[in-house]
PDB file of C-alpha atoms in Angstrom:
ATOM      1  CA  MET G  91     126.442 -21.517  90.282  1.00  0.00           C
ATOM      2  CA  VAL G  92     127.835 -18.411  92.366  1.00  0.00           C
ATOM      3  CA  ASN G  93     128.741 -18.683  95.627  1.00  0.00           C
ATOM      4  CA  ILE G  94     129.036 -15.781  98.346  1.00  0.00           C
ATOM      5  CA  ARG G  95     132.129 -16.018 100.352  1.00  0.00           C
ATOM      6  CA  LEU G  96     131.508 -13.655 103.253  1.00  0.00           C
ATOM      7  CA  ASP G  97     135.001 -15.006 104.613  1.00  0.00           C
ATOM      8  CA  GLN G  98     136.582 -12.958 102.247  1.00  0.00           C
ATOM      9  CA  TYR G  99     134.373 -10.071 103.179  1.00  0.00           C
ATOM     10  CA  SER G 100     137.390  -6.685 103.733  1.00  0.00           C
ATOM     11  CA  GLN G 101     137.287  -3.748 104.621  1.00  0.00           C
ATOM     12  CA  GLU G 102     140.206  -2.603 104.022  1.00  0.00           C
ATOM     13  CA  GLU G 103     139.848   0.268 101.328  1.00  0.00           C
ATOM     14  CA  TYR G 104     136.924   1.429 103.775  1.00  0.00           C
ATOM     15  CA  SER G 105     138.412   4.409 106.602  1.00  0.00           C
ATOM     16  CA  ARG G 106     136.185   4.855 109.550  1.00  0.00           C
ATOM     17  CA  GLY G 107     137.962   8.455 109.610  1.00  0.00           C
ATOM     18  CA  ARG G 108     139.561   7.349 112.919  1.00  0.00           C
ATOM     19  CA  SER G 109     141.230   4.530 115.356  1.00  0.00           C
ATOM     20  CA  GLY G 110     139.953   1.234 116.306  1.00  0.00           C
ATOM     21  CA  LEU G 111     140.342   2.545 119.985  1.00  0.00           C
ATOM     22  CA  TYR G 112     138.429   5.797 119.342  1.00  0.00           C
ATOM     23  CA  CYS G 113     135.538   4.219 117.197  1.00  0.00           C
ATOM     24  CA  LEU G 114     135.129   2.373 121.135  1.00  0.00           C
ATOM     25  CA  LEU G 115     135.853   5.059 122.939  1.00  0.00           C
ATOM     26  CA  TRP G 116     132.874   6.856 121.229  1.00  0.00           C
ATOM     27  CA  TRP G 117     130.426   4.043 121.612  1.00  0.00           C
ATOM     28  CA  PHE G 118     131.105   3.605 125.554  1.00  0.00           C
ATOM     29  CA  VAL G 119     130.170   7.212 125.965  1.00  0.00           C
ATOM     30  CA  GLN G 120     127.249   6.722 123.838  1.00  0.00           C
ATOM     31  CA  GLY G 121     126.092   3.721 125.531  1.00  0.00           C
ATOM     32  CA  THR G 122     126.951   5.539 129.026  1.00  0.00           C
ATOM     33  CA  LEU G 123     126.715   9.519 129.141  1.00  0.00           C
ATOM     34  CA  PHE G 124     125.042  10.573 125.936  1.00  0.00           C
ATOM     35  CA  ARG G 125     121.942   7.606 126.119  1.00  0.00           C
ATOM     36  CA  PHE G 126     121.545   8.264 129.923  1.00  0.00           C
ATOM     37  CA  SER G 127     121.065  12.187 130.092  1.00  0.00           C
ATOM     38  CA  LEU G 128     117.945  13.621 130.799  1.00  0.00           C
ATOM     39  CA  HIS G 129     115.358  14.274 128.201  1.00  0.00           C
ATOM     40  CA  ASN G 130     116.038  18.277 128.190  1.00  0.00           C
ATOM     41  CA  MET G 131     120.218  18.376 128.346  1.00  0.00           C
ATOM     42  CA  TYR G 132     120.267  18.951 124.838  1.00  0.00           C
ATOM     43  CA  ASN G 133     123.830  21.214 125.211  1.00  0.00           C
ATOM     44  CA  TRP G 134     125.522  18.372 127.102  1.00  0.00           C
ATOM     45  CA  ARG G 135     124.887  15.830 124.375  1.00  0.00           C
ATOM     46  CA  ARG G 136     125.995  18.569 121.987  1.00  0.00           C
ATOM     47  CA  PHE G 137     129.099  19.365 123.444  1.00  0.00           C
ATOM     48  CA  LEU G 138     129.517  15.375 123.485  1.00  0.00           C
ATOM     49  CA  LEU G 139     129.014  14.625 119.809  1.00  0.00           C
ATOM     50  CA  ASN G 140     130.998  17.785 118.670  1.00  0.00           C
ATOM     51  CA  SER G 141     134.159  16.307 120.932  1.00  0.00           C
ATOM     52  CA  PHE G 142     133.877  13.999 118.785  1.00  0.00           C
ATOM     53  CA  GLY G 143     134.043  15.308 115.922  1.00  0.00           C
ATOM     54  CA  ALA G 144     130.433  16.379 115.007  1.00  0.00           C
ATOM     55  CA  LYS G 145     129.507  19.615 113.664  1.00  0.00           C
ATOM     56  CA  LEU G 146     126.878  20.314 115.456  1.00  0.00           C
ATOM     57  CA  GLY G 147     125.174  24.149 115.201  1.00  0.00           C
ATOM     58  CA  LEU G 148     123.294  26.378 117.973  1.00  0.00           C
ATOM     59  CA  GLY G 149     119.967  25.268 119.493  1.00  0.00           C
ATOM     60  CA  VAL G 150     120.226  21.882 117.973  1.00  0.00           C
ATOM     61  CA  HIS G 151     118.008  19.211 119.874  1.00  0.00           C
ATOM     62  CA  VAL G 152     118.817  15.558 120.019  1.00  0.00           C
ATOM     63  CA  ARG G 153     117.375  13.286 122.170  1.00  0.00           C
ATOM     64  CA  PRO G 154     119.239  10.836 124.417  1.00  0.00           C
ATOM     65  CA  SER G 155     117.765   7.782 122.476  1.00  0.00           C
ATOM     66  CA  ALA G 156     120.037   8.985 119.494  1.00  0.00           C
ATOM     67  CA  LYS G 157     122.814   7.137 117.452  1.00  0.00           C
ATOM     68  CA  PHE G 158     125.493   7.870 115.862  1.00  0.00           C
ATOM     69  CA  THR G 159     127.788   5.526 114.338  1.00  0.00           C
ATOM     70  CA  TYR G 160     130.873   7.530 113.506  1.00  0.00           C
ATOM     71  CA  PRO G 161     129.822  11.308 115.028  1.00  0.00           C
ATOM     72  CA  TRP G 162     132.863  13.367 113.285  1.00  0.00           C
ATOM     73  CA  LYS G 163     130.763  12.324 110.147  1.00  0.00           C
ATOM     74  CA  VAL G 164     127.600  13.904 111.236  1.00  0.00           C
ATOM     75  CA  THR G 165     126.946  17.498 110.032  1.00  0.00           C
ATOM     76  CA  ILE G 166     123.963  19.420 111.603  1.00  0.00           C
ATOM     77  CA  GLY G 167     122.983  22.648 111.324  1.00  0.00           C
ATOM     78  CA  GLU G 168     121.459  25.038 113.218  1.00  0.00           C
ATOM     79  CA  TYR G 169     117.443  25.288 115.396  1.00  0.00           C
ATOM     80  CA  SER G 170     117.137  21.371 113.615  1.00  0.00           C
ATOM     81  CA  TRP G 171     115.999  18.318 115.929  1.00  0.00           C
ATOM     82  CA  ILE G 172     116.513  14.804 116.014  1.00  0.00           C
ATOM     83  CA  GLY G 173     114.111  12.552 117.408  1.00  0.00           C
ATOM     84  CA  ASP G 174     113.958   9.506 119.753  1.00  0.00           C
ATOM     85  CA  ASN G 175     115.851   6.318 118.034  1.00  0.00           C
ATOM     86  CA  VAL G 176     116.914   8.161 114.978  1.00  0.00           C
ATOM     87  CA  GLU G 177     119.769   6.411 113.604  1.00  0.00           C
ATOM     88  CA  PHE G 178     122.800   8.240 111.607  1.00  0.00           C
ATOM     89  CA  TYR G 179     124.769   5.229 110.458  1.00  0.00           C
ATOM     90  CA  SER G 180     127.463   7.169 108.927  1.00  0.00           C
ATOM     91  CA  LEU G 181     129.457   5.671 107.385  1.00  0.00           C
ATOM     92  CA  ASP G 182     129.889   8.410 105.090  1.00  0.00           C
ATOM     93  CA  GLU G 183     128.973  11.739 105.925  1.00  0.00           C
ATOM     94  CA  ILE G 184     125.167  12.897 107.118  1.00  0.00           C
ATOM     95  CA  VAL G 185     124.673  16.586 106.276  1.00  0.00           C
ATOM     96  CA  ILE G 186     121.573  18.135 108.233  1.00  0.00           C
ATOM     97  CA  GLY G 187     120.953  21.015 107.109  1.00  0.00           C
ATOM     98  CA  SER G 188     119.207  24.367 109.618  1.00  0.00           C
ATOM     99  CA  HIS G 189     115.290  23.959 110.830  1.00  0.00           C
ATOM    100  CA  CYS G 190     115.283  20.679 109.794  1.00  0.00           C
ATOM    101  CA  VAL G 191     113.543  17.468 111.492  1.00  0.00           C
ATOM    102  CA  ILE G 192     114.526  13.700 111.746  1.00  0.00           C
ATOM    103  CA  SER G 193     111.448  12.503 113.720  1.00  0.00           C
ATOM    104  CA  GLN G 194     111.037   9.900 115.346  1.00  0.00           C
ATOM    105  CA  ASN G 195     112.896   5.702 114.813  1.00  0.00           C
ATOM    106  CA  SER G 196     113.851   7.174 111.312  1.00  0.00           C
ATOM    107  CA  TYR G 197     117.300   5.529 109.806  1.00  0.00           C
ATOM    108  CA  LEU G 198     119.944   7.051 107.649  1.00  0.00           C
ATOM    109  CA  CYS G 199     121.876   4.439 105.941  1.00  0.00           C
ATOM    110  CA  THR G 200     124.764   5.747 104.304  1.00  0.00           C
ATOM    111  CA  GLY G 201     125.773   1.860 103.738  1.00  0.00           C
ATOM    112  CA  SER G 202     125.463  -0.618 101.637  1.00  0.00           C
ATOM    113  CA  HIS G 203     126.889  -4.049  99.655  1.00  0.00           C
ATOM    114  CA  LYS G 204     127.612  -4.567  96.163  1.00  0.00           C
ATOM    115  CA  LEU G 205     124.501  -6.686  95.431  1.00  0.00           C
ATOM    116  CA  ASN G 206     126.078  -9.026  92.134  1.00  0.00           C
ATOM    117  CA  ASP G 207     130.123  -9.069  94.495  1.00  0.00           C
ATOM    118  CA  PRO G 208     130.311 -12.599  96.193  1.00  0.00           C
ATOM    119  CA  THR G 209     132.010 -10.965  99.261  1.00  0.00           C
ATOM    120  CA  PHE G 210     129.498  -8.103  99.373  1.00  0.00           C
ATOM    121  CA  GLY G 211     131.579  -5.452  99.090  1.00  0.00           C
ATOM    122  CA  LEU G 212     131.439  -2.458 101.163  1.00  0.00           C
ATOM    123  CA  ILE G 213     129.247   0.816  99.492  1.00  0.00           C
ATOM    124  CA  THR G 214     129.246   3.814 101.448  1.00  0.00           C
ATOM    125  CA  LYS G 215     127.430   6.873  99.771  1.00  0.00           C
ATOM    126  CA  PRO G 216     126.480  10.820 101.981  1.00  0.00           C
ATOM    127  CA  ILE G 217     123.166  11.830 102.803  1.00  0.00           C
ATOM    128  CA  ASN G 218     121.672  15.275 102.411  1.00  0.00           C
ATOM    129  CA  VAL G 219     118.835  16.727 104.424  1.00  0.00           C
ATOM    130  CA  LYS G 220     118.891  20.462 103.434  1.00  0.00           C
ATOM    131  CA  ASP G 221     117.901  23.059 105.201  1.00  0.00           C
ATOM    132  CA  GLY G 222     113.697  23.281 106.034  1.00  0.00           C
ATOM    133  CA  ALA G 223     113.020  19.427 105.179  1.00  0.00           C
ATOM    134  CA  TRP G 224     111.224  17.050 107.434  1.00  0.00           C
ATOM    135  CA  VAL G 225     112.423  13.340 107.787  1.00  0.00           C
ATOM    136  CA  ALA G 226     108.799  12.446 109.162  1.00  0.00           C
ATOM    137  CA  SER G 227     108.297   8.974 111.980  1.00  0.00           C
ATOM    138  CA  ASP G 228     109.925   5.532 110.745  1.00  0.00           C
ATOM    139  CA  VAL G 229     111.838   6.451 107.805  1.00  0.00           C
ATOM    140  CA  PHE G 230     114.497   4.738 105.987  1.00  0.00           C
ATOM    141  CA  VAL G 231     117.109   6.508 103.487  1.00  0.00           C
ATOM    142  CA  TYR G 232     119.097   4.842 101.156  1.00  0.00           C
ATOM    143  CA  PRO G 233     123.069   5.763 100.423  1.00  0.00           C
ATOM    144  CA  GLY G 234     123.241   8.635  98.348  1.00  0.00           C
ATOM    145  CA  VAL G 235     119.602  10.191  98.485  1.00  0.00           C
ATOM    146  CA  THR G 236     119.145  14.322  98.743  1.00  0.00           C
ATOM    147  CA  ILE G 237     115.834  15.747 100.211  1.00  0.00           C
ATOM    148  CA  HIS G 238     115.976  19.126  99.395  1.00  0.00           C
ATOM    149  CA  GLU G 239     115.133  22.439 100.358  1.00  0.00           C
ATOM    150  CA  LEU G 240     111.583  22.200 102.434  1.00  0.00           C
ATOM    151  CA  GLY G 241     111.247  18.610 100.911  1.00  0.00           C
ATOM    152  CA  VAL G 242     109.568  16.054 103.330  1.00  0.00           C
ATOM    153  CA  ALA G 243     109.789  12.166 103.756  1.00  0.00           C
ATOM    154  CA  GLY G 244     106.777  11.071 104.999  1.00  0.00           C
ATOM    155  CA  ALA G 245     106.178   8.824 107.958  1.00  0.00           C
ATOM    156  CA  ARG G 246     107.379   5.118 107.598  1.00  0.00           C
ATOM    157  CA  SER G 247     108.301   5.980 103.521  1.00  0.00           C
ATOM    158  CA  THR G 248     111.607   4.485 102.297  1.00  0.00           C
ATOM    159  CA  ILE G 249     113.079   7.688 100.389  1.00  0.00           C
ATOM    160  CA  PHE G 250     115.468   5.663  97.509  1.00  0.00           C
ATOM    161  CA  LYS G 251     115.595   9.153  95.239  1.00  0.00           C
ATOM    162  CA  ASP G 252     116.002  12.443  95.864  1.00  0.00           C
ATOM    163  CA  ILE G 253     113.011  14.482  96.809  1.00  0.00           C
ATOM    164  CA  PRO G 254     113.234  17.538  95.305  1.00  0.00           C
ATOM    165  CA  ALA G 255     112.712  21.043  97.605  1.00  0.00           C
ATOM    166  CA  ASN G 256     109.303  22.156  98.762  1.00  0.00           C
ATOM    167  CA  GLU G 257     108.286  18.374  97.551  1.00  0.00           C
ATOM    168  CA  VAL G 258     106.097  15.446 100.083  1.00  0.00           C
ATOM    169  CA  HIS G 259     107.006  12.111  99.038  1.00  0.00           C
ATOM    170  CA  ILE G 260     105.225   8.782 100.797  1.00  0.00           C
ATOM    171  CA  GLY G 261     105.730   5.642  99.980  1.00  0.00           C
ATOM    172  CA  PHE G 262     107.520   1.666  99.691  1.00  0.00           C
ATOM    173  CA  PRO G 263     109.069   2.980  97.310  1.00  0.00           C
ATOM    174  CA  ALA G 264     108.769   7.127  98.009  1.00  0.00           C
ATOM    175  CA  ALA G 265     106.807   9.122  95.350  1.00  0.00           C
ATOM    176  CA  PHE G 266     105.562  12.420  94.722  1.00  0.00           C
ATOM    177  CA  HIS G 267     102.077  13.105  96.608  1.00  0.00           C
ATOM    178  CA  LYS G 268     101.807  16.526  97.033  1.00  0.00           C
ATOM    179  CA  TYR G 269     104.155  20.123  97.322  1.00  0.00           C
ATOM    180  CA  ARG G 270     104.488  21.341 100.683  1.00  0.00           C
ATOM    181  CA  PHE G 271     103.758  24.801 100.507  1.00  0.00           C
ATOM    182  CA  PRO G 272     102.264  27.535  98.150  1.00  0.00           C
ATOM    183  CA  GLU G 273     103.771  27.506  94.490  1.00  0.00           C
ATOM    184  CA  GLU G 274     104.606  31.483  96.439  1.00  0.00           C
ATOM    185  CA  VAL G 275     107.638  29.466  97.321  1.00  0.00           C
ATOM    186  CA  THR G 276     109.214  29.192  94.390  1.00  0.00           C
ATOM    187  CA  LYS G 277     112.846  26.683  94.242  1.00  0.00           C
ATOM    188  CA  GLU G 278     114.740  29.608  93.293  1.00  0.00           C
ATOM    189  CA  ASN G 279     115.223  30.640  97.465  1.00  0.00           C
ATOM    190  CA  PRO G 280     112.285  28.399  98.876  1.00  0.00           C
ATOM    191  CA  VAL G 281     114.169  29.128 102.821  1.00  0.00           C
ATOM    192  CA  ALA G 282     113.774  32.949 102.069  1.00  0.00           C
ATOM    193  CA  SER G 283     110.044  32.637 100.541  1.00  0.00           C
ATOM    194  CA  ILE G 284     108.934  31.075 103.449  1.00  0.00           C
ATOM    195  CA  ALA G 285     108.046  34.515 105.260  1.00  0.00           C
ATOM    196  CA  GLN G 286     105.882  35.624 101.727  1.00  0.00           C
ATOM    197  CA  VAL G 287     104.271  32.942 101.652  1.00  0.00           C
ATOM    198  CA  HIS G 288     103.240  33.460 105.826  1.00  0.00           C
ATOM    199  CA  ARG G 289     102.163  36.844 104.803  1.00  0.00           C
ATOM    200  CA  ILE G 290      99.876  36.063 101.742  1.00  0.00           C
ATOM    201  CA  LYS G 291      98.000  33.888 104.288  1.00  0.00           C
TER     202      LYS G 291
END
């Protein structure tokens, strides 16, 4: 019989990217200056995140209850929205494109553990949410997942696999539900085709 030995668990091969003191400073700032800032102080929260190494573009809106484990491993493109109680468990890189929505209570998880390792070894993989995508409320995104341009992870879904461009996936585990926009939106250049869709309508 295999015994699980958590007393032998080690993170020696993992790098947080900053010193332990720096991490503690961020967690203090996040729990005070960030968390208790007023609702519409988006510029202030963007400033704090960027000051701790995050890369946030123009017009990004982050709610004060959102949490970032290591902001220096997070990139968010222009005019994206990060909702209430969203958690970026950023043991690895999390890249959010421009004009994306990460809705309330969603959890983007870049860390897991080796299932068949008695010492429960750590695994990290990046998450990529590309331009125009939407992660709806209360969604869990698994390590290593890419949600492609205009892709949608439906509310309360669990995303174990990549979501192709312009597809809506829902459920546990999430599966294809429908296309987000009509066929005029091509997979070759979906974001640029949105204007064409609106003109057609």
